[in-house]
Each structure stands twice: as C-alpha cells, then as structure tokens.
XYZ file of C-alpha atoms in Angstrom:
151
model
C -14.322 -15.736 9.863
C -13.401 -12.015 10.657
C -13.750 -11.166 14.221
C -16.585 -8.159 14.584
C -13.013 -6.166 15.812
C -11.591 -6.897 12.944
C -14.798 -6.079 9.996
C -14.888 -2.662 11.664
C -11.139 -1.612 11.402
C -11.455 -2.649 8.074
C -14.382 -1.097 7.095
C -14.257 2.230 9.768
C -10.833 3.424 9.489
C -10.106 2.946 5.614
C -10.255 7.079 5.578
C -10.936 7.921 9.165
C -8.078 7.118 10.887
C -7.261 9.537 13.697
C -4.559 11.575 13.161
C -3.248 12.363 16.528
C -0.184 11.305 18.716
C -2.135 8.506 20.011
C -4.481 7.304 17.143
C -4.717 3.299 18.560
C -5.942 4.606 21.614
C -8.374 6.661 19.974
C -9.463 4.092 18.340
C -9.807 1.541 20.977
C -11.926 4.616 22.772
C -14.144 4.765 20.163
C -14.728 1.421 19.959
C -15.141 0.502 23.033
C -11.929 -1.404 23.393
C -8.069 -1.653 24.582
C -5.642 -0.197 23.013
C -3.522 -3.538 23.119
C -6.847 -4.965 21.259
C -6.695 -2.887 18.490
C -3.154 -3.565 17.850
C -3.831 -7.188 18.439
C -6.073 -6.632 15.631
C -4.104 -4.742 13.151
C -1.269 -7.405 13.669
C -3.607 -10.417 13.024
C -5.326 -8.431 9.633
C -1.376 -8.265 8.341
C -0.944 -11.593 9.381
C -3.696 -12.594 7.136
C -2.458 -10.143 4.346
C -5.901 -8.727 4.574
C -3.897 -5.107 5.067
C -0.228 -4.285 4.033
C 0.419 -0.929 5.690
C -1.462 1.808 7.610
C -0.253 5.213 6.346
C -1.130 7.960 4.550
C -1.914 8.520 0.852
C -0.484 11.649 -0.230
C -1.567 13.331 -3.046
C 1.295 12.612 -5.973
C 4.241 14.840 -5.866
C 2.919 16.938 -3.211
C 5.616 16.117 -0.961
C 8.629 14.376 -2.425
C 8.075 12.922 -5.936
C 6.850 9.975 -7.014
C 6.572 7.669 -10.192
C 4.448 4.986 -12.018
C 6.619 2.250 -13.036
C 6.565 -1.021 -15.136
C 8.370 -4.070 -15.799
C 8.372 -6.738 -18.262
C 9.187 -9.468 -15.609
C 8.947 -13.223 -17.057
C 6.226 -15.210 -15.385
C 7.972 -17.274 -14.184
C 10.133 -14.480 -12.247
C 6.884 -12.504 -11.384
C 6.774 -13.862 -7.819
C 10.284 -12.903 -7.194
C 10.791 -9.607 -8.850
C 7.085 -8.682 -6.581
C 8.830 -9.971 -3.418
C 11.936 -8.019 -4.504
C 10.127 -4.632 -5.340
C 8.192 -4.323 -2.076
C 10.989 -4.861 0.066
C 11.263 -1.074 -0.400
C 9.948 0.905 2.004
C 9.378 3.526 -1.043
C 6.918 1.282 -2.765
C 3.937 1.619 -1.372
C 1.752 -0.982 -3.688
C 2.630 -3.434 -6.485
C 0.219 -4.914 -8.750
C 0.061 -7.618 -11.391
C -1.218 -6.641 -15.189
C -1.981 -8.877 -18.032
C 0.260 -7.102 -20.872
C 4.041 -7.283 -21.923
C 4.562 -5.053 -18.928
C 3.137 -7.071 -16.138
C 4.281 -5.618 -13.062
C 3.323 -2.420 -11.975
C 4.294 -0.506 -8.862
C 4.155 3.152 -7.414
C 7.298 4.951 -5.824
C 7.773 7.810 -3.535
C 10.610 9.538 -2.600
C 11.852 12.558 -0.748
C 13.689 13.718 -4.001
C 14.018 12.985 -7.597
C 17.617 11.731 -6.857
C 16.570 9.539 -3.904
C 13.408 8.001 -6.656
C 16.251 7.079 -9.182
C 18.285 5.603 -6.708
C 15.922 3.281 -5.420
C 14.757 2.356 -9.400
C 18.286 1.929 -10.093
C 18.291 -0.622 -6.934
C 15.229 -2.507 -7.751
C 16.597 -2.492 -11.876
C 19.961 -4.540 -10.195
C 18.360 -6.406 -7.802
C 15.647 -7.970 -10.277
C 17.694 -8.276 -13.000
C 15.240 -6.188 -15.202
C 14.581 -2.838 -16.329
C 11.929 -0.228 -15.240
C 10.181 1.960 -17.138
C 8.831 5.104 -15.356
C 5.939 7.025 -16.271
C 5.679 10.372 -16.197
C 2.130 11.634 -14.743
C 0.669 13.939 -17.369
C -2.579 14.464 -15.671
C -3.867 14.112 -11.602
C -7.064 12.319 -10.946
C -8.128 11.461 -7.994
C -9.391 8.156 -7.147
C -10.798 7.281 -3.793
C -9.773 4.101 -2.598
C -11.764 3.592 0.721
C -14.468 0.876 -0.305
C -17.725 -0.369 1.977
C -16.639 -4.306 2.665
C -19.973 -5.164 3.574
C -18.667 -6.921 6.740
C -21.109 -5.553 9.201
C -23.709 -8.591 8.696
C-alpha cells in the first residue's frame, strides 16, 4: 500500500513539478509537509522502482541531439544488455519489444559526437550492435497519466 504522500507525488507532480532553486521545498509547502518528507518519499518510490528519475523531458533535438535505438539482444541476454544500457546517464528510458529487435532505448546527448560515443560504448559493452533511427517526423506524446490513487 502507497502512503497518501506517496499517491500524490505520483499523481501531482508527473508535469507540475516546480521549477525553481528549491522545488522539494515547494513541494513539501504545498503539501503541507517537510521538505525531508518529500525526499523521504521520492527515495522510497525509487526504492520500489515505482519512479526511475525526476527530470525534464525535452522536446527531441531541441537541445543536444538525441536518437531512437534498437537491438537484437538474445533473450536470454535481455536482462543484461537492459542493465548495461541504463547505466548511462544518457539513456533516459529502455523498453522491451516483442520483434527481432527487442530492446529499445532513447539517447541524448550534448552533441552528435558525444551520442556516437556513448552508442559505440553500449555496442562494446553488450556485445551487440545498435541500430539508430533517424526521427523523420515530431509528435508529441504526453506522458503524464491520472493513477487513480486518490481513493
């Protein structure tokens, strides 16, 4: 069972988060809580790999570049190559698919050179290659979702 802490930093600050020198505090204001609590929080939620990261989604290749990639990874290997992949702090999400290419991952960099280098790192660390996908059209997707956690 979530704590009612936790159900509202999941569901509240999905899109809202504060963006000011001091956003946990602000936070813990507007909830009616310590700062320290809110942090307590956001460390247990990661704990229970119910969030990854807090950070910004930037629009692609607004700032930097970024890249879709995929890898034919045995299933067997999946597990590892995952683990492997986001180890970098330039992955931001990694996802299984049910096709040849099976994992999936997004990459952003501060250049193009920077990108490749980090492909080229994951491609020797796994053992496999990666194939990177050009983006040929931007949608936008919005990926803050109600949880229904308020009952």
């Amino acid at each position: 069972m979530l704590a009612p802490l936790h159900k509202r930093l999941l569901n509240d600050y999905q899109q809202d988060f504060p963006l000011s020198p001091t956003p946990y505090r602000d936070i813990a204001e507007q909830l009616g809580v310590s700062e320290d609590e809110v942090l307590n929080a956001f460390h247990a939620l990661s704990e229970l790999q119910m969030i990854s990261r807090i950070g910004p989604v930037i629009a692609p290749n607004h700032i930097g570049t970024s890249a879709l990639v995929a890898m034919a990874v045995p299933e067997t290997d999946l597990a590892r190559v995952a683990e492997l992949v986001s180890a970098h702090p330039e992955v931001n999400h990694n996802y299984e698919r049910e096709n040849r290419f099976n994992l999936w991952f997004v990459a952003i960099a501060d250049s193009e050179a920077h990108l490749n280098t980090v492909i080229a790192d994951i491609e020797t660390q796994t053992g496999y290659p990666a194939m990177l996908l050009p983006m040929l059209a931007d949608y936008f997707i919005n990926l803050g979702f109600e949880l229904n956690l308020h009952d």
